Coordinates of C-alpha atoms and ligand atoms in Angstrom, one line a residue:
X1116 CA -204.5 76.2 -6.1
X1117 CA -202.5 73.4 -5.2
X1118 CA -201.7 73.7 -1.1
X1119 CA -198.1 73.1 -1.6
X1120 CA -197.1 75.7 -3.8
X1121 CA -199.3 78.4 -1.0
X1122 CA -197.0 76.7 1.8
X1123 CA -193.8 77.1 -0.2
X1124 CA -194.6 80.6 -1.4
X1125 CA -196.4 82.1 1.5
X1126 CA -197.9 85.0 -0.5
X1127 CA -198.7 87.8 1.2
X1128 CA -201.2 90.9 0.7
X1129 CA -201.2 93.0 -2.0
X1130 CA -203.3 95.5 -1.0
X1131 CA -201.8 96.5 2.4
X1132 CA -198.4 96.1 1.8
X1133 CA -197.8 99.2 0.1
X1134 CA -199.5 101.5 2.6
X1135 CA -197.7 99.8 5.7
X1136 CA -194.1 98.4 4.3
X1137 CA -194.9 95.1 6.0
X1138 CA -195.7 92.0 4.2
X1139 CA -199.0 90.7 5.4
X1140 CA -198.9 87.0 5.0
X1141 CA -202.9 85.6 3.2
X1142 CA -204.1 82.5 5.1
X1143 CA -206.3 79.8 3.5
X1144 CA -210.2 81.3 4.8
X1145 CA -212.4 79.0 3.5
X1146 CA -211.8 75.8 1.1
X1147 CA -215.2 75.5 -0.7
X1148 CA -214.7 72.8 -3.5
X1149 CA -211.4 70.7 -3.5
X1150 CA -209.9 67.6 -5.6
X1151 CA -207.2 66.0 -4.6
X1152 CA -204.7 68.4 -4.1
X1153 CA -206.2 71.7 -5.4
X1154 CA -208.5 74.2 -3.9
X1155 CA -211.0 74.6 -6.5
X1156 CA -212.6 76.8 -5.2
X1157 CA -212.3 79.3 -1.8
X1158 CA -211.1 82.0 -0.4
X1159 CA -208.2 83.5 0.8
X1160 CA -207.9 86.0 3.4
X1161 CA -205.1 88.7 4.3
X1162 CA -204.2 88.5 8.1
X1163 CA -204.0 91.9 9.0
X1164 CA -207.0 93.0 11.2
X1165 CA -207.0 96.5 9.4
X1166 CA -207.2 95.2 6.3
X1167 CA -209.0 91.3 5.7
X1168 CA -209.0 91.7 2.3
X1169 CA -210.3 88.9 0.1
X1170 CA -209.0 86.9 -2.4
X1171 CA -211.3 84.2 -4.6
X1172 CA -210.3 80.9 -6.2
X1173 CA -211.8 80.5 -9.2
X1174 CA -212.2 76.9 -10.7
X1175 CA -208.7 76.0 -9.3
X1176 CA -206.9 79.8 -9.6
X1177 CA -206.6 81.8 -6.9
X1178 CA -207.5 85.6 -7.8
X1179 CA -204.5 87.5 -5.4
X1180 CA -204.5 91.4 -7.0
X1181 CA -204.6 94.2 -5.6
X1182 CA -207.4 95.6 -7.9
X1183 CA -210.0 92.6 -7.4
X1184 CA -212.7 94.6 -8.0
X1185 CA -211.9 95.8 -11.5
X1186 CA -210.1 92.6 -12.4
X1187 CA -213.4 90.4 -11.8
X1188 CA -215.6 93.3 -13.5
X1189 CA -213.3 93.4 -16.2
X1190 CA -213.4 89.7 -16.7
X1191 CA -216.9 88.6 -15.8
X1192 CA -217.1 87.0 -19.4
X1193 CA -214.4 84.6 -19.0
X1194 CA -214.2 84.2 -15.4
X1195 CA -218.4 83.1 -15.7
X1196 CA -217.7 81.4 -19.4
X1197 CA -218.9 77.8 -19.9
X1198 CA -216.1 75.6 -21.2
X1199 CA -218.5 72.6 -21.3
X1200 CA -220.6 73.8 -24.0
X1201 CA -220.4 71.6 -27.9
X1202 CA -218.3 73.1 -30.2
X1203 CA -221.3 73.4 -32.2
X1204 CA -223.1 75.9 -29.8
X1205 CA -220.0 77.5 -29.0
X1206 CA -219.9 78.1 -32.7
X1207 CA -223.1 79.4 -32.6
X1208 CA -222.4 81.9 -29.8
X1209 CA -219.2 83.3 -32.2
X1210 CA -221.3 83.8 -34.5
X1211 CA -223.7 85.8 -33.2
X1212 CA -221.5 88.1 -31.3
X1213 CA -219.5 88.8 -34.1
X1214 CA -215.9 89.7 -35.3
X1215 CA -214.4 92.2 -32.7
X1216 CA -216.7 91.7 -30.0
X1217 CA -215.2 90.4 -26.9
X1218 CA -215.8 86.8 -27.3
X1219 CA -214.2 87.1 -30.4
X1220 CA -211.1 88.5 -29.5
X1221 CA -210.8 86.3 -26.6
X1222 CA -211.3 83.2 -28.5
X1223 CA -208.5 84.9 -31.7
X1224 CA -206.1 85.2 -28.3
X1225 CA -206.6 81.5 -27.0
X1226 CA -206.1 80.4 -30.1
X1227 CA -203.1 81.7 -30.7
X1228 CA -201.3 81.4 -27.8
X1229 CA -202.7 77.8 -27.0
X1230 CA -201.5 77.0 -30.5
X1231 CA -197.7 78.2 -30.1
X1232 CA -198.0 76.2 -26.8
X1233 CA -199.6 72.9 -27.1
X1234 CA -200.0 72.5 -31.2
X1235 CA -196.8 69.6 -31.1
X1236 CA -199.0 67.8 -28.7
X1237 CA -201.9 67.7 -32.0
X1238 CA -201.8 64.5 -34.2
X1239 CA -203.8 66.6 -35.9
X1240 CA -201.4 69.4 -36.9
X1241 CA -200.9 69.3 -40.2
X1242 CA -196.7 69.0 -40.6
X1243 CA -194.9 72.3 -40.6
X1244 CA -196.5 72.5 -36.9
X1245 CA -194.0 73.7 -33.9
X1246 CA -192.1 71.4 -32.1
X1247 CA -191.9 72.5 -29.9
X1248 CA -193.8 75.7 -29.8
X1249 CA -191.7 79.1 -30.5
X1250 CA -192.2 80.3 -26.4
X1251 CA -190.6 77.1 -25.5
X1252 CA -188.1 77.6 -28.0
X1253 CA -187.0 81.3 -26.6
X1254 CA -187.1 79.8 -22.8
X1255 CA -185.0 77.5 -23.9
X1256 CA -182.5 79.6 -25.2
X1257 CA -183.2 82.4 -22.3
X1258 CA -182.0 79.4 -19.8
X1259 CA -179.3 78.0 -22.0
X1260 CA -178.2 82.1 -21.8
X1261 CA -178.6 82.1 -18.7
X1262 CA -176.7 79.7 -17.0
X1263 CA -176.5 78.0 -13.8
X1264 CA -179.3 79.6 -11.6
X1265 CA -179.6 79.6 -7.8
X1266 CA -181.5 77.1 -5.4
X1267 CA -185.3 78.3 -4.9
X1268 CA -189.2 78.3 -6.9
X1269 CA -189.4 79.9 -10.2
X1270 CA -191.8 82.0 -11.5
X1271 CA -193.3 82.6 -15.3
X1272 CA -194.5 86.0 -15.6
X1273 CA -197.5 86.4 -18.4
X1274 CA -197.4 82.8 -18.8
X1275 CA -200.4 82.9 -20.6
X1276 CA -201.7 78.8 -21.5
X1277 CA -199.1 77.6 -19.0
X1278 CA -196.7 75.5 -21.4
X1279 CA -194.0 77.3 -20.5
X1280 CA -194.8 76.7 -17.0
X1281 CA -194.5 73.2 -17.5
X1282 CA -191.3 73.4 -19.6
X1283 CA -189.7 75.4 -16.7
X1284 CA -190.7 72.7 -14.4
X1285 CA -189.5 69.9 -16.5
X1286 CA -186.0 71.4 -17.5
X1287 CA -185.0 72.4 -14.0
X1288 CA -186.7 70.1 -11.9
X1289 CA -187.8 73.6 -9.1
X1290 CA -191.8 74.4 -8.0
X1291 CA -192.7 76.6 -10.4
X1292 CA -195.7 78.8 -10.1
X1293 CA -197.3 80.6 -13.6
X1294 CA -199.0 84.2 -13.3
X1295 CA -200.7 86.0 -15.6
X1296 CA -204.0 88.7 -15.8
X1297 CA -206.2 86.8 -18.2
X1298 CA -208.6 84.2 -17.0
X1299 CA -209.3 82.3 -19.9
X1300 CA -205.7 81.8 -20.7
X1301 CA -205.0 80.8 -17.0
X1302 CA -208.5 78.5 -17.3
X1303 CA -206.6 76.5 -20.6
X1304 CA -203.2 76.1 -18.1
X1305 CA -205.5 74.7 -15.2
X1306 CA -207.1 72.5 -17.4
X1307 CA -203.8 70.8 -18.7
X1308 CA -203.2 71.2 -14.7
X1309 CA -206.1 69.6 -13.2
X1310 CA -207.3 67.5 -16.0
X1311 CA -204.0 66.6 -18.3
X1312 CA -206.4 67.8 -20.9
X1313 CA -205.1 71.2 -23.6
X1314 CA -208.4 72.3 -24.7
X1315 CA -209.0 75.2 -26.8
X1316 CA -210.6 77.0 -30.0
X1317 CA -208.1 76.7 -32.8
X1318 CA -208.8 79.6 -36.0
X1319 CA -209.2 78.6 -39.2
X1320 CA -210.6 81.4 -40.6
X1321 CA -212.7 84.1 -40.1
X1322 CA -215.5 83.1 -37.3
X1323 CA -214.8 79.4 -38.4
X1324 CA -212.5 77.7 -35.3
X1325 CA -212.2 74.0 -34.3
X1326 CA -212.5 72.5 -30.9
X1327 CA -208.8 70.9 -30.2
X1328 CA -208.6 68.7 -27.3
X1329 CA -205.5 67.4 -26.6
X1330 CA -204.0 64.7 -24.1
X1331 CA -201.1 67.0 -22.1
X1332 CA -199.3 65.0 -20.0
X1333 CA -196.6 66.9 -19.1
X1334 CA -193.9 65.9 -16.9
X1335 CA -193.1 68.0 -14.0
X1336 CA -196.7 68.9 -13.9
X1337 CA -197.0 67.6 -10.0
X1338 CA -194.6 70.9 -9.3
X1339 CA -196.5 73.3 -11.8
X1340 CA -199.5 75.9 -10.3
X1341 CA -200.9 78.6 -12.1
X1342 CA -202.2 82.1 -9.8
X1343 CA -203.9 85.0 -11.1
X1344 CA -201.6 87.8 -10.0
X1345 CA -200.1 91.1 -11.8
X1346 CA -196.5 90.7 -12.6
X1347 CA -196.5 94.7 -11.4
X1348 CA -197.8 94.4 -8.7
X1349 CA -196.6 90.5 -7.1
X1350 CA -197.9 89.2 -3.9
X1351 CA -194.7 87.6 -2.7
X1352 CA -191.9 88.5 0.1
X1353 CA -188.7 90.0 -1.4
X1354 CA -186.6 87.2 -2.5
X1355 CA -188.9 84.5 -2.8
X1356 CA -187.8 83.5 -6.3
X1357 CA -184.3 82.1 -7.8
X1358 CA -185.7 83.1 -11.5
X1359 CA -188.0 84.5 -13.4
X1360 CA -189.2 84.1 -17.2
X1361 CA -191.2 87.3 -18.8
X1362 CA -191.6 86.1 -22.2
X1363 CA -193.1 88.5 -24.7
X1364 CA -194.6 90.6 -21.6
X1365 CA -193.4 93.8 -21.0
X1366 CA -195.1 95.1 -24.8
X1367 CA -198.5 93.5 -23.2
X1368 CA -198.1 95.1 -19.6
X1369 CA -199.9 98.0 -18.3
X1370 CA -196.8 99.3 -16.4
X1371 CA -193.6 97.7 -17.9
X1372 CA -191.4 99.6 -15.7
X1373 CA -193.6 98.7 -12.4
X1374 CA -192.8 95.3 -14.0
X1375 CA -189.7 95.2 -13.7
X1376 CA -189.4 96.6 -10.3
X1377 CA -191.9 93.7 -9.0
X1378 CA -189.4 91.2 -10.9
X1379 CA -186.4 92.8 -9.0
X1380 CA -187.9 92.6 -5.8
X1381 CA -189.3 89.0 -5.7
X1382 CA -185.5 87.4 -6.8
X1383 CA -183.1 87.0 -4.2
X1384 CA -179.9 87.3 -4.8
X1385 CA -178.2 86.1 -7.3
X1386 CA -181.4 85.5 -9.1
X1387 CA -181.6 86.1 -12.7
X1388 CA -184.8 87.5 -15.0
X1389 CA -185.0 86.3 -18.7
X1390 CA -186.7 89.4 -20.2
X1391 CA -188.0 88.8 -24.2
X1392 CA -189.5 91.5 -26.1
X1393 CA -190.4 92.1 -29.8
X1394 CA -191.3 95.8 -28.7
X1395 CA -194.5 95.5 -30.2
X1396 CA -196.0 98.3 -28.7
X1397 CA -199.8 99.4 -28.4
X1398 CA -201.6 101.8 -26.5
X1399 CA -204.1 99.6 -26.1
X1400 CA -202.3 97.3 -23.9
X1401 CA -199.7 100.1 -22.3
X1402 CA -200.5 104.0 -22.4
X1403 CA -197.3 105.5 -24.9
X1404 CA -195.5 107.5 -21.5
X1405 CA -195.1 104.0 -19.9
X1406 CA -193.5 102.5 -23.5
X1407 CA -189.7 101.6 -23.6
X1408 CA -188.5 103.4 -26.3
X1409 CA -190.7 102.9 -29.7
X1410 CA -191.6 107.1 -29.3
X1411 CA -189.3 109.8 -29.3
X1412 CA -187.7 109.3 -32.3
X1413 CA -185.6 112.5 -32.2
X1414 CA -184.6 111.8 -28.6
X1415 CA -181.3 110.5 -27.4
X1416 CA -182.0 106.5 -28.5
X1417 CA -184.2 107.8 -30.9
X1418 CA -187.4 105.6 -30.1
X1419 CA -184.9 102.3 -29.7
X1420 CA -185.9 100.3 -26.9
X1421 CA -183.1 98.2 -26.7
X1422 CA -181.1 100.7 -24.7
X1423 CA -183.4 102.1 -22.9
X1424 CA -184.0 98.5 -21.6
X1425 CA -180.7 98.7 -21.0
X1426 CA -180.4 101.9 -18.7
X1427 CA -183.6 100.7 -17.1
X1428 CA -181.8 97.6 -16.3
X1429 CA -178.4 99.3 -14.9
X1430 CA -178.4 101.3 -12.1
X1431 CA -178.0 104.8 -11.9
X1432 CA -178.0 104.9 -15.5
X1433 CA -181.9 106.3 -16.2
X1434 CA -183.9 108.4 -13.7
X1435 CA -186.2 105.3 -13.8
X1436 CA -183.5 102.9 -13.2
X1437 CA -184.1 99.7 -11.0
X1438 CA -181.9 99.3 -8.1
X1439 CA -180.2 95.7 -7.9
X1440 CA -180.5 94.5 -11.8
X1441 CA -178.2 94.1 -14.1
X1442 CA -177.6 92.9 -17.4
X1443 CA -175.7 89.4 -17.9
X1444 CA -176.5 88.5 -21.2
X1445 CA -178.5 89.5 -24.4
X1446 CA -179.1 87.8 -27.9
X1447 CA -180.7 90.0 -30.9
X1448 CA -183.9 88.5 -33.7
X1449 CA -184.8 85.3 -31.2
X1450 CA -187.7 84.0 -33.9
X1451 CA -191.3 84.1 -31.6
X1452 CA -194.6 83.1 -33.5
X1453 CA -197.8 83.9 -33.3
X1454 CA -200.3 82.4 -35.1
X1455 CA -203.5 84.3 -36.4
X1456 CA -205.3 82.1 -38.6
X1457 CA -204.3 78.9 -40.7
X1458 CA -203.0 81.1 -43.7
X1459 CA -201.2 83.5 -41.1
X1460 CA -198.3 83.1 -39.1
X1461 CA -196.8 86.4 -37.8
X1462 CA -193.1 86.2 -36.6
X1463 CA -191.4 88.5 -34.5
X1464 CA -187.9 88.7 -33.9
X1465 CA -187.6 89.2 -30.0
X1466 CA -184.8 90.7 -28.0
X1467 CA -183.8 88.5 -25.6
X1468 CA -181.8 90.0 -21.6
X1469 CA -181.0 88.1 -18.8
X1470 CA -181.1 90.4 -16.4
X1471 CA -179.3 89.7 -12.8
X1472 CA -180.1 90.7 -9.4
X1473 CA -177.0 92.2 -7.5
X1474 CA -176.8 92.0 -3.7
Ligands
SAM485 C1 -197.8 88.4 -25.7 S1 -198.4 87.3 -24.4 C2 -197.1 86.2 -24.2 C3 -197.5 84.9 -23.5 C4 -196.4 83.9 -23.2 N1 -195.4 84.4 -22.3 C5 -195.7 83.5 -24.5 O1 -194.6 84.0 -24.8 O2 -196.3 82.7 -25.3 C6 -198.4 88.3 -23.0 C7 -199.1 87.7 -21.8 O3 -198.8 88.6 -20.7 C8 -200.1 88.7 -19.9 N2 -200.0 90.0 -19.2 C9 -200.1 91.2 -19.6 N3 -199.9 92.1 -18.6 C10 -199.7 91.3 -17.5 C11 -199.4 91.7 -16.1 N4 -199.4 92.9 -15.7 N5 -199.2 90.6 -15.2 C12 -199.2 89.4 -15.7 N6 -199.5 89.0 -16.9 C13 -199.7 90.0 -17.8 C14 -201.1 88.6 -21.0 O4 -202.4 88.3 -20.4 C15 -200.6 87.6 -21.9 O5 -201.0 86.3 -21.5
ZN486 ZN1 -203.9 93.1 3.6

């Protein structure tokens, strides 16, 4: 956690605030490991006598969720994974656990998204590799859509390996803080972070991945930091951001809606959310009630989620509407890749809102 991003974006408690209204501010307890800059490792503290909650850095990213508990129960695998091990002994551990175990889904994941978001940085990428990556290529368009945007820190919701961090940073020149719930995807983005370095298990096939270790040196990284946080839940006063990126995110959230609530709240005004989605919906990431459209098909919209978004997004147009958005802009099919393996490539074509936040 680098200290001037903390100083600039004073978060603040989420586990008090909603039971008292009041934004507790967190204050830097303990500093255990640092290097140059970052807090590598510590703890941060809430300030509020009734509650002194805890929150841990972890090798560089500060853990600041309401649920701390089940988030580090939940992710004791990758939050205590070794990233030093050979690739040959990592290969071994693959192996053994097996196709569909844990380890093996986490390492599918990281190599997915660290390929969309660091492959055009590979001299080993065989041609045909993005350049840039397809996430950079739909925030690119989401802040050519979106126009001029006002003064203030920028946040990237679900921002996975980071890259999109750093583009953010480079394009506009702001502080830009990342979040996102997964620790292994947030360790890749502190790596490029801490150590310039983009490493991470690429698929070829099957259990068979390669070690790719890339040199990232990305500019604008000095005003880049990545935070553990839930994008439904944010730790930050109302206001404290002049945008917001949530690529591909609300498919993967627990609580979409809640989601875009948080969003609302944290930009002040004028502030403007690009939203993408390829409405790839599964209940294993979001329970079907909390889906935007993509079920009732002989409803109203009839299971579209476009305007459902939409009403969601308007006020006083859905029961579930948030207060102080609205829609600016939208662009239909915006190409997003994901790769799987090297003989599949699965491409969505992503809805793309910028969403704006009224006074
Ligand atoms: C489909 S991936 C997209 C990643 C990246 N934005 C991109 O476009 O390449 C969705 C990301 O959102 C993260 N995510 C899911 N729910 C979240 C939440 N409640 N808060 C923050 N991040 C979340 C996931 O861990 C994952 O990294
Ligand atoms: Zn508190």
């Amino acid at each position: 956690m680098r200290r001037r991003h903390f100083e600039i974006l004073r978060p603040v408690c989420p586990v008090c605030r909603p039971d008292s209204g009041e934004p507790s501010p967190l204050e830097i307890g303990q500093v255990l490991a640092e290097e140059s800059e970052h807090i590598v490792e510590g703890l941060l503290r809430c300030g509020r006598d009734t509650c002194q909650s805890e929150f841990p850095i972890f090798d560089g990213v500060p853990v600041i969720m309401p649920g701390l508990r089940v988030f580090v129960s939940t992710q004791l695998q990758q939050i205590l994974g070794r990233d030093d091990l050979s690739e040959a002994l990592e290969s071994v551990i693959g192996d053994c656990c097996g196709p569909g175990t844990p380890f093996d889904s986490t390492r599918q994941q990281l190599s997915s998204y660290a390929w969309d978001h660091y492959a055009d940085l590979d001299p080993d990428e065989p041609a045909g590799g993005p350049r840039p990556g397809s996430a950079v290529r739909v925030l690119e368009r989401g802040l050519e859509l979106a126009g001029e945007l006002p003064d203030g820190p920028l946040i990237d919701l679900g921002c996975s390996v980071g890259r999109t961090a750093f583009a953010l940073a480079e394009r506009t020149g702001r502080t830009v803080l990342g979040v996102d719930v997964n620790f292994a995807m947030l360790r890749i983005a502190a790596g490029v972070l801490r150590r310039g370095v983009a490493r991470y298990p690429r698929r070829r096939i099957g259990l068979v991945y390669d070690r790719r270790e890339l040199a990232a040196d990305l500019p604008g990284a000095d005003r880049v930091d990545f935070w553990a946080c839930d994008a439904a839940a944010l730790p930050f006063a109302d206001g404290t951001f002049a945008a917001a990126a949530a690529l591909n995110l609300i498919d993967s959230a627990h609580a979409p809606a809640e989601v875009l609530k948080s969003m609302a709240a944290a930009l002040g005004d004028g502030g403007k959310g690009i939203l993408t989605c390829p409405y790839d919906w599964s209940s294993a990431a979001t329970p079907v009630e909390s889906w935007i459209g993509g079920h009732s098909q002989r409803g109203p919209d009839r299971g579209a989620a476009e305007p459902v978004l939409r009403k969601l997004l308007t006020a006083g147009a859905h029961p579930a509407s948030i207060e102080g958005l609205e829609v600016l802009a939208e662009q239909e099919g915006v190409p997003w890749r994901v790769r799987m393996h090297e003989r599949s490539v699965v491409e969505y074509a992503a809805h793309l809102v910028i969403a704006g936040r009224t006074e």
